[in-house]
Every structure is written in C-alpha cells, then in structure tokens.
Amino acid sequence: MTDAEYVSIWMRPERPARGPKPAYSRAQITDAAVRIADAEGLEAATMRRIADEIGAGTMSLYRYVPGRDDLVELMADRVMGEIDVEGMPSGDWRADLTRYAYGVRTMWRRHPWIATVHRAVPSFGPNRLRLIERVMGTLDTHVSIDENLGLMAVLNGYVEGAARDEVSWAEEVRRSGLSETDWMVRSGPYVNQLLESGEYPIFSKIVMEASGPHLHRDDRFRYGLERVLDCIAAALPAPVESPVAANREGREDRDG
Amino acid sequence: MTDAEYVSIWMRPERPARGPKPAYSRAQITDAAVRIADAEGLEAATMRRIADEIGAGTMSLYRYVPGRDDLVELMADRVMGEIDVEGMPSGDWRADLTRYAYGVRTMWRRHPWIATVHRAVPSFGPNRLRLIERVMGTLDTHVSIDENLGLMAVLNGYVEGAARDEVSWAEEVRRSGLSETDWMVRSGPYVNQLLESGEYPIFSKIVMEASGPHLHRDDRFRYGLERVLDCIAAALPAPVESPVAANREGREDRDG
DNA sequence: CCAAAACCGAGTACAAGGTACCCAGTGGAG
DNA sequence: CTCCACTGGGTACCTTGTACTCGGTTTTGG
C-alpha cells in the first residue's frame, strides 16, 4: 500500500511549485463532479465522465487528485460550504440552529448523492470545520463540550436522518428510471399484499396517512425539529433571557 | 431495462415449483455475504467471493437472487432481524424504546457495513416491517400517526446517526489496513496543523476532550438517548401513570 | 416406464470503471 | 540555451457485475 507517503487530501498541496502552468484545477474538477452527481447520481460521476465534462483526458485528473475516493471527499466538503452559517453564533441559539437545520436540509435536497458518501463523517475539510465552529459555537457558552457533543448528535442525527429519508426515496425513484407515479404503481402489488394480510396495522396506518390529507413533508420536518430544539432547551442550564422557552408541559403547540 | 418483469425481491418466490432440488438457498447465500461483509467490509462481498465461500459457481447465485443490489437488500433486512423487539409494545414505552435503541446500536457495531447500504431506507423487508410494528406500536396508543412518525424520526435519527458516527471511524481505520494507533498517528500532522492554527477553538476542545478523561462512548450514547426520550415524553399527551415522567424542568438529571 | 419440458449448476465472455505506467511536449531555473 | 521537473493524455490491465449458453437432472404427462 501507499502507507509511507500517505497525506490527507486536506494537507496535500494542489500543485507543486515548479513546472508548467496547470490547465485545470481541483475546484474545477470538483465542480464538474458535483454537477454530474446532482443530475445523474454519484455513480455517474466516473473519472472518465468528469474528464469529458471539462474536456480533459481521463488520466489528467490524477494530476490533481490522488484518486476517486479523495475526489468524493472534496465533493462532500464542497457542498457543505453551501450551508449558510454566516454570523453564527448570533446569540440566539434557537434561531441559529434552526437556520442551520434548514440549511442542511436544503443542501441535501440539492445534492441527494450526499446520502451515499460514507467518508463524510470521518473527514475534516475546511467547510466541515467551519460548520463545527459556527454551529457548536452556538451552544458552547451554555454547556460543556460533552453535553454539546451529545446535543449536536441529537440535532444532526435528526436533521440528517430526515434528509436522508426524503432523499433516499427520490434517489430510488431516479435509479429506477421511472416516473414517480410509475414507480409507485410498480411497488403497488407488494404494498397491497402487506395491507391485505392485515398483519401490519401500523404500516397500514402510515400508508393510509400518506395517501390521505396529511402533514406535508415540510410540516413534518418542522415538527420534529421543534421537538429536538425543545429537547435542547430543556437540557440547557437556565433560560437567561429567551422568552421562547416557556412552553414545555402541554402539547397544543403543534405547528404548521 | 427489465421494467416489465420487475418484482420486488420480497415478492419474488425463492424458487419455482418445478424442477430439481436446489443445492443452496437464499438464506445460505445471505449469511455468507453477511459473514464476509462483517469481516472485510461490504465491498469485499463480491459475487465471486460469496460463491467461493459457499463452494458454488459465481453464476449460480443468480439462480437465487436477481442481482447484487437485491442481495444487499436481503443482507440489510437479515441483520435487522437481530434487533430484539420481542414482547413490544410492553406498556412501558420508555423501556421499549431504550431496548430498541441499544438493539440498533449493537447491531450496527456488529455489522458496520450497514452504514453503506443506501436502499435500506426505502426497502420493506419482513424484519423491517416487524420493527415498525413493534417499535412504533409503543407510541401508537398515545399519539397520532403523524406525531408518531415525527418522534420516530427523532429517535431513529439520533440512534442511527450516533451508530453511524462510531462505525464510520472504525470502518475508515479498517479500510486503511492500519492499526487504530497507526491510523491516529497518520492523521496526527493534519490535526496538529489545525490545532496550532488557532482558528478552530471548538474543534480543539473536541480533540482535547477526546484525549483527556472523557465521557466513554457508552455514556455519550446514553446521554443523547435520554435527551431524546425526554423529548418524546414531553410531546406525549399526559403522563397517565408513569412515575418516571415527572422530571422535566431542572437539568440535574445527568446520568452515567 | 418413457419422453419432453422445466430447471439446475457453472463456465465463458463482455462491458464498465479505477488506475499504473508510459511518453512526448513545455516552460522556468541556472 | 540547456536541462529537467512537471504537464496532459493515451494505452493497457485488473476487478467486478452479469448476459448467455450448455450439458445434466428432476419432474411431469402419458
């Protein structure tokens, strides 16, 4: 293996000092790859395809990127940069985290392939670091780093999980090459079989609810997010001057 | 495209009625695949490797499974069956959900490759259905299906997100082929560079906390889980006769 | 009991995709 | 001007999924 000469993609300089001017750039390659993945899925972003997209030879990409895995890592960090966390922490943690949550969701919907990137978690690119500083910074003055990590796991878990759910369905439909309607028609027989067996009452409820007048996806996301934020509020030491955090016993606070 | 003759893997009968006795079985193939993936990662579970494992010819597998994607789907549902939800709902929703959460975590740690399976979300195998019935059943009598889905998104998001975090690191280490220590040594230079730049105070706190006397992974998981369960408790209509649900204003209830 | 049909396991072969290796051209350093 | 590190990119190889095919076996129809 290339153990000895391994360097993280984030430390590896884009280009050596000497030599001719390069014709392309990491950013250009990453952008092209993201564009393809957005339109046709991550598996369509092959080295050959990306090279074609920018008019380069396939192997030329390897002058800029050690391999495809690292390129995907670059792509992941690149799209994390689209999440707007400017001005955080602002002092209003609830507003900050709400904005962050919607930012993540928007980004996932724009780049569904992000659900299939595994190395995103262990990777610390510049944009990921910025998110950590800004977002965890909003709670940093209120709780210990331990608690902060715990609460962030709850928030991130929910937001990414919800986004992953939405996006996974859409990707499955796209992969099938069918229209959304045709796709549902195709899965109809199996779902019907489950419904008619009578063994899955809860599943049936879910299906029925989905076909009746139901909470829109946005409302559902908002509902869960509010529950998570309430959860964080409850874990915070003392409400200093936030007039929002006073509703915690009833449950008539359904939103929508 | 095989659009016309598409049938979900869950509807497709394992074998036709007629013909000679089959030498293998779907379960046998799935088990072998899971065994390989556990030990060497999902990418090591190639059709050839799986066939070798059970002593079959590569192409023989296609008599039992339409293709690799479907096999992975079978694998995913197979390991979901390891999550013990027997006797749920028991009446004590908090105990049920706690058991479920730890069950999921244990399963993920046993089968880290599950983090890389994308079709798991849109797929409804028998074991996934069982989980839905049992686990969502614990809240079904207390809240609407809408709220139940929302609260489950919070719980599942947290549990899977936390598991994914733990597992992603481990997988990254495994993929590198290095020991955990060597792996950390290898990423040392980059982390040090970040630390010394002084631009990432929160990140530095995380690193410092991780190397000092810190919350063990188990304690951290438990902390987040308790926050989520508190969040669910707060969203429930009215504590009927649960003596546990009475602590919701202070925060001296840190556990561990 | 026999012939045909259906199904079995498995080998051969091909298309994609990542990438090691190689080569000729180029432009900055001396 | 000379040199050589570096460039873009072509060729070729390995791995992996899987379509096709075939000879043998089991079941069915008579």
Coordinates of C-alpha atoms (C1' of nucleotides) in Angstrom, one line a residue:
Chain A
M1 CA 0.0 0.0 0.0
T2 CA 1.0 3.6 -0.1
D3 CA 1.2 3.9 3.6
A4 CA 4.5 5.6 3.8
E5 CA 3.7 8.5 1.6
Y6 CA 0.1 8.9 2.7
V7 CA -1.1 12.5 3.2
S8 CA -4.6 13.7 3.9
I9 CA -6.2 15.3 0.9
W10 CA -6.6 18.4 3.0
M11 CA -2.8 18.7 3.5
R12 CA -1.7 17.7 0.1
P13 CA -0.9 20.9 -1.9
E14 CA -2.9 21.3 -5.0
R15 CA 0.2 21.7 -7.2
P16 CA 4.0 21.5 -6.8
A17 CA 5.9 24.8 -7.0
R18 CA 7.8 24.1 -10.2
G19 CA 6.7 23.3 -13.7
P20 CA 4.3 24.5 -16.3
K21 CA 1.0 26.2 -15.6
P22 CA -1.7 23.6 -15.0
A23 CA -4.7 23.6 -17.4
Y24 CA -7.3 22.7 -14.8
S25 CA -7.8 23.0 -11.1
R26 CA -9.1 20.9 -8.2
A27 CA -12.1 23.3 -7.8
Q28 CA -13.0 22.9 -11.5
I29 CA -12.8 19.2 -11.3
T30 CA -14.8 19.1 -8.1
D31 CA -17.4 21.4 -9.5
A32 CA -17.8 19.2 -12.6
A33 CA -18.1 16.1 -10.5
V34 CA -20.8 17.7 -8.3
R35 CA -22.7 18.8 -11.4
I36 CA -22.8 15.3 -12.8
A37 CA -23.7 13.7 -9.5
D38 CA -26.5 16.2 -9.0
A39 CA -28.0 15.3 -12.3
E40 CA -27.3 11.6 -12.6
G41 CA -26.2 10.3 -9.2
L42 CA -22.8 9.8 -7.7
E43 CA -22.2 6.5 -9.6
A44 CA -22.5 8.5 -12.9
A45 CA -19.6 10.7 -11.8
T46 CA -16.9 8.4 -13.1
M47 CA -13.4 9.6 -13.7
R48 CA -13.9 9.3 -17.5
R49 CA -17.2 11.2 -17.4
I50 CA -15.8 14.0 -15.2
A51 CA -12.8 14.3 -17.5
D52 CA -15.1 14.5 -20.5
E53 CA -17.1 17.2 -18.8
I54 CA -14.2 19.6 -18.5
G55 CA -12.6 18.5 -21.8
A56 CA -9.6 16.8 -20.2
G57 CA -8.1 13.3 -20.6
T58 CA -9.2 10.8 -18.0
M59 CA -5.8 10.3 -16.5
S60 CA -5.1 14.0 -16.3
L61 CA -7.5 14.2 -13.3
Y62 CA -4.9 12.2 -11.3
R63 CA -2.5 15.1 -11.5
Y64 CA -4.9 17.0 -9.3
V65 CA -6.5 14.3 -7.1
P66 CA -4.9 11.1 -5.7
G67 CA -7.9 9.0 -6.6
R68 CA -11.7 8.9 -6.8
D69 CA -12.2 8.5 -3.0
D70 CA -10.4 11.7 -2.3
L71 CA -12.4 13.4 -5.0
V72 CA -15.6 12.4 -3.4
E73 CA -14.3 13.7 -0.2
L74 CA -13.7 17.0 -1.9
M75 CA -17.2 17.0 -3.3
A76 CA -18.7 16.4 0.1
D77 CA -16.8 19.3 1.7
R78 CA -17.6 21.4 -1.3
V79 CA -21.3 21.1 -0.8
M80 CA -21.1 21.6 2.9
G81 CA -19.8 25.0 2.1
E82 CA -23.3 25.8 0.7
I83 CA -24.8 25.7 4.2
D84 CA -25.1 29.3 5.3
V85 CA -23.8 29.7 8.9
E86 CA -22.6 33.3 8.4
G87 CA -22.8 35.3 11.6
M88 CA -23.1 32.4 13.9
P89 CA -23.2 32.2 16.8
S90 CA -25.5 35.2 16.9
G91 CA -26.6 35.0 20.5
D92 CA -30.0 33.4 19.7
W93 CA -29.1 29.7 19.7
R94 CA -32.5 28.6 18.7
A95 CA -32.6 30.8 15.6
D96 CA -29.0 29.7 14.7
L97 CA -29.7 26.0 15.0
T98 CA -33.0 26.4 13.0
R99 CA -31.2 28.2 10.2
Y100 CA -28.5 25.5 10.3
A101 CA -31.1 22.7 10.2
Y102 CA -32.9 24.1 7.2
G103 CA -29.6 24.8 5.5
V104 CA -28.6 21.2 5.8
R105 CA -31.9 20.0 4.5
T106 CA -31.7 22.3 1.5
M107 CA -28.2 21.2 0.7
W108 CA -29.2 17.5 0.9
R109 CA -32.2 18.1 -1.4
R110 CA -29.9 19.9 -3.8
H111 CA -27.3 17.1 -3.7
P112 CA -29.1 13.8 -2.9
W113 CA -25.9 11.8 -3.6
I114 CA -24.5 13.1 -0.3
A115 CA -26.5 10.3 1.3
T116 CA -24.2 7.8 -0.3
V117 CA -20.9 9.3 0.8
H118 CA -19.5 7.4 3.7
R119 CA -16.2 9.1 4.4
A120 CA -18.0 12.4 5.0
V121 CA -18.2 11.7 8.7
P122 CA -14.6 11.0 9.5
S123 CA -13.4 13.7 7.2
F124 CA -12.5 17.2 8.3
G125 CA -12.3 19.5 5.3
P126 CA -12.4 23.3 5.7
N127 CA -16.1 23.6 5.3
R128 CA -16.9 20.9 7.8
L129 CA -14.6 22.6 10.3
R130 CA -16.4 25.9 9.7
L131 CA -19.7 24.3 10.4
I132 CA -18.4 22.8 13.6
E133 CA -17.1 26.1 14.8
R134 CA -20.2 28.1 14.0
V135 CA -22.9 25.6 14.9
M136 CA -21.4 24.1 18.0
G137 CA -20.3 27.6 18.9
T138 CA -23.9 28.5 19.5
L139 CA -24.1 26.2 22.5
D140 CA -20.5 26.4 23.6
T141 CA -21.1 29.2 26.1
H142 CA -24.1 27.4 27.7
V143 CA -22.9 23.8 28.1
S144 CA -19.9 21.6 28.5
I145 CA -18.2 20.2 25.4
D146 CA -19.5 16.8 26.4
E147 CA -23.1 18.0 26.5
N148 CA -22.6 20.0 23.4
L149 CA -21.5 16.9 21.5
G150 CA -24.4 15.0 22.9
L151 CA -27.0 17.6 21.9
M152 CA -25.4 18.0 18.5
A153 CA -25.6 14.3 17.9
V154 CA -29.4 14.6 18.6
L155 CA -29.8 17.6 16.3
N156 CA -27.5 16.3 13.5
G157 CA -29.0 12.8 13.7
Y158 CA -32.5 14.1 13.3
V159 CA -31.7 16.6 10.5
E160 CA -29.6 14.2 8.5
G161 CA -31.9 11.3 9.2
A162 CA -34.9 13.2 8.0
A163 CA -33.0 14.5 4.9
R164 CA -31.7 11.0 4.2
D165 CA -35.3 9.6 4.3
E166 CA -36.6 12.2 1.9
V167 CA -33.7 11.8 -0.4
S168 CA -33.4 8.1 -0.4
W169 CA -36.9 7.7 -1.9
A170 CA -36.1 10.2 -4.5
E171 CA -32.9 8.5 -5.4
E172 CA -34.5 5.1 -5.6
V173 CA -37.1 6.5 -8.0
R174 CA -34.3 8.1 -10.1
R175 CA -32.3 4.9 -10.2
S176 CA -35.3 3.0 -11.4
G177 CA -35.5 5.3 -14.4
L178 CA -39.3 5.5 -13.9
S179 CA -41.5 8.5 -13.2
E180 CA -42.6 8.8 -9.6
T181 CA -46.1 7.7 -10.5
D182 CA -44.9 4.6 -12.4
W183 CA -42.6 3.8 -9.5
M184 CA -45.4 3.8 -7.0
V185 CA -47.5 1.8 -9.4
R186 CA -44.7 -0.8 -9.6
S187 CA -44.5 -1.2 -5.9
G188 CA -48.2 -1.3 -5.6
P189 CA -48.6 -5.1 -5.6
Y190 CA -46.3 -5.6 -2.7
V191 CA -47.7 -2.8 -0.6
N192 CA -51.2 -4.1 -1.3
Q193 CA -50.2 -7.6 -0.3
L194 CA -48.9 -6.2 3.0
L195 CA -52.1 -4.2 3.5
E196 CA -54.4 -7.1 2.8
S197 CA -52.5 -9.5 5.0
G198 CA -53.8 -7.5 8.0
E199 CA -50.6 -8.3 9.9
Y200 CA -49.2 -4.8 9.7
P201 CA -51.6 -2.3 11.2
I202 CA -49.1 0.4 11.9
F203 CA -47.6 0.1 8.4
S204 CA -51.1 0.3 7.0
K205 CA -51.7 3.5 9.0
I206 CA -48.6 5.0 7.6
V207 CA -49.6 4.2 4.0
M208 CA -53.2 5.4 4.6
E209 CA -51.9 8.6 6.2
A210 CA -49.6 9.2 3.3
S211 CA -52.4 9.0 0.8
G212 CA -54.9 11.0 2.8
P213 CA -54.8 14.7 3.8
H214 CA -51.6 14.6 5.7
L215 CA -48.8 16.7 7.1
H216 CA -46.7 18.0 4.2
R217 CA -43.0 17.0 4.3
D218 CA -42.1 20.5 5.3
D219 CA -44.5 20.4 8.3
R220 CA -43.2 17.0 9.3
F221 CA -39.7 18.2 9.3
R222 CA -40.6 21.3 11.2
Y223 CA -42.5 19.3 13.8
G224 CA -39.5 17.0 14.5
L225 CA -37.1 19.9 14.5
E226 CA -39.1 21.8 17.1
R227 CA -39.2 18.7 19.3
V228 CA -35.4 18.5 19.1
L229 CA -34.9 22.2 19.8
D230 CA -37.3 21.8 22.8
C231 CA -35.1 18.9 23.9
I232 CA -32.0 21.1 23.7
A233 CA -33.7 23.9 25.5
A234 CA -34.6 21.5 28.3
A235 CA -31.0 20.4 28.6
L236 CA -29.6 24.0 28.8
P237 CA -28.7 25.3 32.3
A238 CA -31.1 28.2 32.7
P239 CA -33.1 30.3 30.3
V240 CA -31.3 33.6 30.7
E241 CA -33.5 35.9 28.6
S242 CA -35.2 33.8 26.0
P243 CA -38.9 34.3 26.1
V244 CA -39.5 31.4 23.8
A245 CA -38.5 28.5 26.1
A246 CA -41.5 28.7 28.4
N247 CA -43.8 26.2 26.8
R248 CA -43.0 22.7 28.0
E249 CA -45.9 21.0 29.6
G250 CA -48.9 20.9 27.3
R251 CA -48.8 19.8 23.7
E252 CA -51.1 22.1 21.9
D253 CA -48.1 23.6 20.3
R254 CA -48.4 21.7 17.1
D255 CA -47.1 23.8 14.3
G256 CA -48.0 24.0 10.7
Chain B
M1 CA -34.4 -2.3 -18.7
T2 CA -36.3 -5.1 -17.0
D3 CA -39.2 -2.8 -16.3
A4 CA -42.0 -5.0 -17.4
E5 CA -41.0 -8.1 -15.4
Y6 CA -39.8 -6.2 -12.3
V7 CA -40.9 -7.7 -9.0
S8 CA -39.7 -6.6 -5.5
I9 CA -37.3 -9.1 -4.0
W10 CA -39.8 -9.5 -1.2
M11 CA -42.5 -10.8 -3.6
R12 CA -40.2 -12.9 -5.8
P13 CA -40.5 -16.5 -4.7
E14 CA -37.2 -18.1 -3.7
R15 CA -37.7 -21.0 -6.1
P16 CA -40.1 -22.1 -8.8
A17 CA -42.3 -25.1 -8.0
R18 CA -41.0 -27.4 -10.6
G19 CA -37.5 -28.7 -11.3
P20 CA -34.6 -30.4 -9.4
K21 CA -33.8 -29.7 -5.7
P22 CA -31.7 -26.6 -5.4
A23 CA -28.2 -27.1 -3.9
Y24 CA -28.2 -23.8 -2.0
S25 CA -30.6 -21.3 -0.6
R26 CA -31.2 -17.6 -0.3
A27 CA -30.6 -17.7 3.4
Q28 CA -27.3 -19.5 3.0
I29 CA -26.1 -17.0 0.4
T30 CA -27.2 -14.1 2.5
D31 CA -25.5 -15.5 5.6
A32 CA -22.3 -16.0 3.7
A33 CA -22.4 -12.5 2.3
V34 CA -23.0 -11.0 5.8
R35 CA -20.1 -13.0 7.2
I36 CA -17.8 -11.7 4.6
A37 CA -19.0 -8.1 4.9
D38 CA -18.7 -8.3 8.7
A39 CA -15.0 -9.3 8.4
E40 CA -13.8 -7.3 5.4
G41 CA -16.4 -4.7 4.5
L42 CA -19.3 -4.7 2.1
E43 CA -17.1 -4.1 -0.9
A44 CA -15.3 -7.4 -0.2
A45 CA -18.6 -9.2 -0.6
T46 CA -18.4 -9.7 -4.3
M47 CA -20.5 -12.2 -6.1
R48 CA -17.4 -14.3 -6.8
R49 CA -16.2 -14.2 -3.2
I50 CA -19.6 -15.1 -1.9
A51 CA -19.9 -18.0 -4.3
D52 CA -16.5 -19.2 -3.3
E53 CA -17.5 -19.0 0.4
I54 CA -20.3 -21.5 -0.1
G55 CA -18.5 -23.5 -2.7
A56 CA -20.7 -22.6 -5.6
G57 CA -20.0 -21.2 -9.0
T58 CA -20.3 -17.5 -9.3
M59 CA -23.2 -17.5 -11.7
S60 CA -25.2 -20.0 -9.6
L61 CA -26.0 -17.2 -7.2
Y62 CA -28.1 -15.6 -9.9
R63 CA -30.5 -18.6 -9.6
Y64 CA -31.4 -17.4 -6.2
V65 CA -31.0 -13.6 -6.3
P66 CA -31.8 -11.2 -9.2
G67 CA -28.6 -9.3 -8.7
R68 CA -26.2 -7.9 -6.2
D69 CA -28.4 -4.9 -5.2
D70 CA -31.2 -7.2 -4.2
L71 CA -28.7 -9.4 -2.3
V72 CA -27.6 -6.4 -0.3
E73 CA -31.2 -5.6 0.5
L74 CA -31.6 -9.2 1.8
M75 CA -28.5 -8.7 3.9
A76 CA -29.8 -5.5 5.4
D77 CA -33.1 -7.0 6.3
R78 CA -31.4 -10.1 7.6
V79 CA -29.4 -8.1 10.2
M80 CA -32.4 -6.0 11.2
G81 CA -33.8 -9.3 12.4
E82 CA -31.1 -9.3 15.1
I83 CA -32.7 -6.4 16.8
D84 CA -34.7 -7.8 19.7
V85 CA -38.1 -6.3 19.9
E86 CA -39.9 -9.3 21.3
G87 CA -42.8 -8.5 23.5
M88 CA -43.1 -4.9 22.3
P89 CA -45.2 -2.9 23.0
S90 CA -45.0 -3.9 26.6
G91 CA -46.8 -0.9 28.0
D92 CA -43.7 0.9 29.2
W93 CA -42.8 2.9 26.1
R94 CA -39.6 4.3 27.6
A95 CA -38.2 0.8 28.4
D96 CA -39.3 -0.5 25.0
L97 CA -37.6 2.4 23.1
T98 CA -34.5 2.1 25.2
R99 CA -34.2 -1.5 24.4
Y100 CA -34.8 -0.9 20.8
A101 CA -32.1 1.9 20.7
Y102 CA -29.5 -0.3 22.3
G103 CA -30.5 -3.1 20.0
V104 CA -29.9 -1.0 16.9
R105 CA -26.6 0.2 18.2
T106 CA -25.4 -3.3 19.0
M107 CA -26.5 -4.4 15.5
W108 CA -24.6 -1.6 13.8
R109 CA -21.5 -2.3 15.8
R110 CA -21.7 -6.0 14.7
H111 CA -22.3 -5.1 11.1
P112 CA -20.6 -1.8 10.4
W113 CA -21.2 -2.1 6.6
I114 CA -24.8 -1.4 7.2
A115 CA -23.8 2.3 7.2
T116 CA -23.0 2.0 3.5
V117 CA -26.3 0.4 2.5
H118 CA -28.5 3.1 0.9
R119 CA -31.5 1.1 -0.2
A120 CA -32.2 0.1 3.4
V121 CA -34.4 3.1 3.9
P122 CA -36.9 2.6 1.0
S123 CA -36.9 -1.2 1.5
F124 CA -39.6 -3.0 3.5
G125 CA -38.5 -6.5 4.2
P126 CA -40.2 -8.7 6.8
N127 CA -37.8 -7.7 9.6
R128 CA -38.1 -4.0 8.9
L129 CA -41.8 -4.4 9.0
R130 CA -41.6 -6.2 12.3
L131 CA -39.6 -3.3 13.7
I132 CA -42.1 -0.8 12.5
E133 CA -45.0 -2.6 14.1
R134 CA -43.3 -3.3 17.4
V135 CA -41.5 0.0 17.9
M136 CA -44.0 2.4 16.5
G137 CA -46.6 0.4 18.3
T138 CA -45.2 1.5 21.6
L139 CA -46.3 5.1 21.0
D140 CA -49.3 4.3 18.7
T141 CA -51.8 4.4 21.6
H142 CA -50.5 7.7 22.9
V143 CA -50.2 9.9 19.8
S144 CA -51.4 10.3 16.2
I145 CA -49.6 8.6 13.4
D146 CA -48.3 12.0 12.3
E147 CA -46.7 12.7 15.7
N148 CA -45.5 9.1 15.9
L149 CA -43.7 9.4 12.6
G150 CA -42.2 12.7 13.8
L151 CA -41.0 11.3 17.1
M152 CA -39.6 8.2 15.5
A153 CA -37.7 10.3 13.1
V154 CA -36.1 12.0 16.1
L155 CA -35.3 8.7 17.8
N156 CA -34.2 6.8 14.7
G157 CA -32.2 9.8 13.5
Y158 CA -30.3 10.0 16.8
V159 CA -29.7 6.3 17.2
E160 CA -28.6 5.7 13.6
G161 CA -26.6 8.9 13.5
A162 CA -24.7 8.0 16.7
A163 CA -24.2 4.5 15.4
R164 CA -23.1 5.8 12.1
D165 CA -20.5 8.0 13.7
E166 CA -19.0 5.3 15.8
V167 CA -18.9 2.9 12.9
S168 CA -17.7 5.3 10.3
W169 CA -14.4 5.8 12.2
A170 CA -13.9 2.1 12.7
E171 CA -14.6 1.4 9.0
E172 CA -12.2 4.1 7.9
V173 CA -9.5 2.6 10.1
R174 CA -10.2 -0.9 8.7
R175 CA -10.1 0.4 5.2
S176 CA -6.7 1.9 5.7
G177 CA -5.4 -1.5 6.8
L178 CA -3.6 0.1 9.7
S179 CA -4.0 -0.4 13.4
E180 CA -6.0 2.2 15.2
T181 CA -2.9 3.6 16.8
D182 CA -1.1 3.9 13.5
W183 CA -4.1 5.4 11.9
M184 CA -4.2 8.1 14.5
V185 CA -0.5 8.7 14.2
R186 CA -1.0 9.1 10.4
S187 CA -3.7 11.7 10.8
G188 CA -1.6 13.5 13.5
P189 CA 0.1 16.0 11.3
Y190 CA -3.2 17.4 9.9
V191 CA -4.9 17.6 13.3
N192 CA -1.8 19.3 14.8
Q193 CA -1.8 21.8 12.0
L194 CA -5.5 22.6 12.7
L195 CA -4.8 22.8 16.4
E196 CA -1.8 25.1 16.0
S197 CA -3.5 27.4 13.6
G198 CA -5.7 28.6 16.5
E199 CA -8.6 29.1 14.1
Y200 CA -10.6 26.2 15.4
P201 CA -11.3 26.6 19.1
I202 CA -14.3 24.2 19.2
F203 CA -12.6 21.6 17.2
S204 CA -9.6 21.9 19.5
K205 CA -11.9 21.4 22.5
I206 CA -13.3 18.2 21.0
V207 CA -9.8 16.8 20.3
M208 CA -8.6 17.8 23.8
E209 CA -11.7 16.3 25.4
A210 CA -11.2 13.1 23.4
S211 CA -7.7 12.7 24.7
G212 CA -8.4 13.7 28.3
P213 CA -10.6 12.0 30.9
H214 CA -13.8 12.0 28.9
L215 CA -17.2 10.5 28.7
H216 CA -16.9 7.0 27.4
R217 CA -18.8 6.3 24.1
D218 CA -21.4 4.4 26.0
D219 CA -22.0 7.2 28.4
R220 CA -22.3 9.7 25.5
F221 CA -24.8 7.5 23.7
R222 CA -26.8 7.1 26.8
Y223 CA -26.8 10.9 27.4
G224 CA -28.2 11.7 24.0
L225 CA -30.7 8.9 24.2
E226 CA -32.0 10.1 27.5
R227 CA -32.4 13.6 26.0
V228 CA -34.4 12.1 23.1
L229 CA -36.6 10.1 25.3
D230 CA -37.2 13.2 27.5
C231 CA -38.2 15.0 24.3
I232 CA -40.6 12.2 23.4
A233 CA -42.1 12.3 26.9
A234 CA -42.6 16.0 26.7
A235 CA -44.5 15.5 23.4
L236 CA -46.8 12.8 24.8
P237 CA -50.3 14.0 25.8
A238 CA -50.5 13.3 29.5
P239 CA -48.5 11.1 31.9
V240 CA -51.2 8.6 32.8
E241 CA -49.5 6.5 35.5
S242 CA -45.8 6.7 34.7
P243 CA -43.9 7.9 37.8
V244 CA -40.8 8.4 35.7
A245 CA -42.1 11.3 33.6
A246 CA -42.1 13.9 36.4
N247 CA -38.7 15.5 36.0
R248 CA -38.8 18.0 33.2
E249 CA -37.7 21.4 34.4
G250 CA -34.3 21.3 36.0
R251 CA -31.4 19.5 34.5
E252 CA -29.6 17.8 37.4
D253 CA -30.8 14.5 35.8
R254 CA -27.5 13.8 34.1
D255 CA -26.9 10.2 34.0
G256 CA -23.8 8.0 33.9
Chain C
dC1 C1' -41.9 -46.8 -17.6
dC2 C1' -40.6 -43.3 -21.1
dA3 C1' -40.1 -38.8 -23.4
dA4 C1' -40.4 -34.0 -23.1
dA5 C1' -40.2 -29.9 -20.5
dA6 C1' -38.5 -27.2 -16.8
dC7 C1' -34.9 -26.2 -14.1
dC8 C1' -30.3 -26.9 -12.2
dG9 C1' -25.0 -25.5 -11.6
dA10 C1' -21.4 -23.5 -13.7
dG11 C1' -18.2 -21.9 -17.3
dT12 C1' -17.2 -18.3 -20.9
dA13 C1' -17.2 -13.7 -22.2
dC14 C1' -18.0 -8.9 -22.2
dA15 C1' -18.7 -4.1 -20.6
dA16 C1' -17.5 -0.6 -17.0
dG17 C1' -14.8 1.5 -14.2
dG18 C1' -10.4 2.7 -11.4
dT19 C1' -5.8 3.5 -12.1
dA20 C1' -0.5 2.1 -13.0
dC21 C1' 2.6 3.1 -16.4
dC22 C1' 4.5 5.5 -20.2
dC23 C1' 5.7 9.1 -23.4
dA24 C1' 6.3 13.5 -25.8
dG25 C1' 5.9 18.4 -25.0
dT26 C1' 6.7 22.6 -22.2
dG27 C1' 8.5 26.4 -19.6
dG28 C1' 11.1 28.2 -15.6
dA29 C1' 15.9 27.9 -13.4
dG30 C1' 20.7 28.1 -14.0
Chain D
dC1 C1' 20.5 27.9 -24.3
dT2 C1' 20.2 23.7 -21.7
dC3 C1' 18.1 20.8 -18.6
dC4 C1' 14.6 18.6 -16.2
dA5 C1' 10.6 18.7 -13.3
dC6 C1' 6.3 18.7 -14.5
dT7 C1' 2.5 18.7 -17.8
dG8 C1' -1.7 16.4 -20.5
dG9 C1' -3.2 12.3 -22.0
dG10 C1' -3.1 7.6 -24.3
dT11 C1' -2.7 2.5 -23.6
dA12 C1' -3.4 -1.3 -21.0
dC13 C1' -4.6 -4.2 -17.0
dC14 C1' -7.3 -5.7 -13.2
dT15 C1' -11.6 -6.2 -10.8
dT16 C1' -16.5 -6.7 -10.7
dG17 C1' -21.3 -7.4 -12.3
dT18 C1' -23.8 -10.1 -15.2
dA19 C1' -25.8 -11.9 -20.1
dC20 C1' -25.6 -16.1 -22.5
dT21 C1' -25.1 -20.8 -23.0
dC22 C1' -24.8 -25.7 -22.3
dG23 C1' -25.0 -30.4 -20.6
dG24 C1' -27.1 -32.8 -16.8
dT25 C1' -31.1 -33.8 -13.7
dT26 C1' -35.6 -33.8 -11.9
dT27 C1' -40.4 -33.6 -12.6
dT28 C1' -44.4 -34.1 -15.4
dG29 C1' -47.6 -36.1 -18.9
dG30 C1' -48.9 -40.1 -20.9

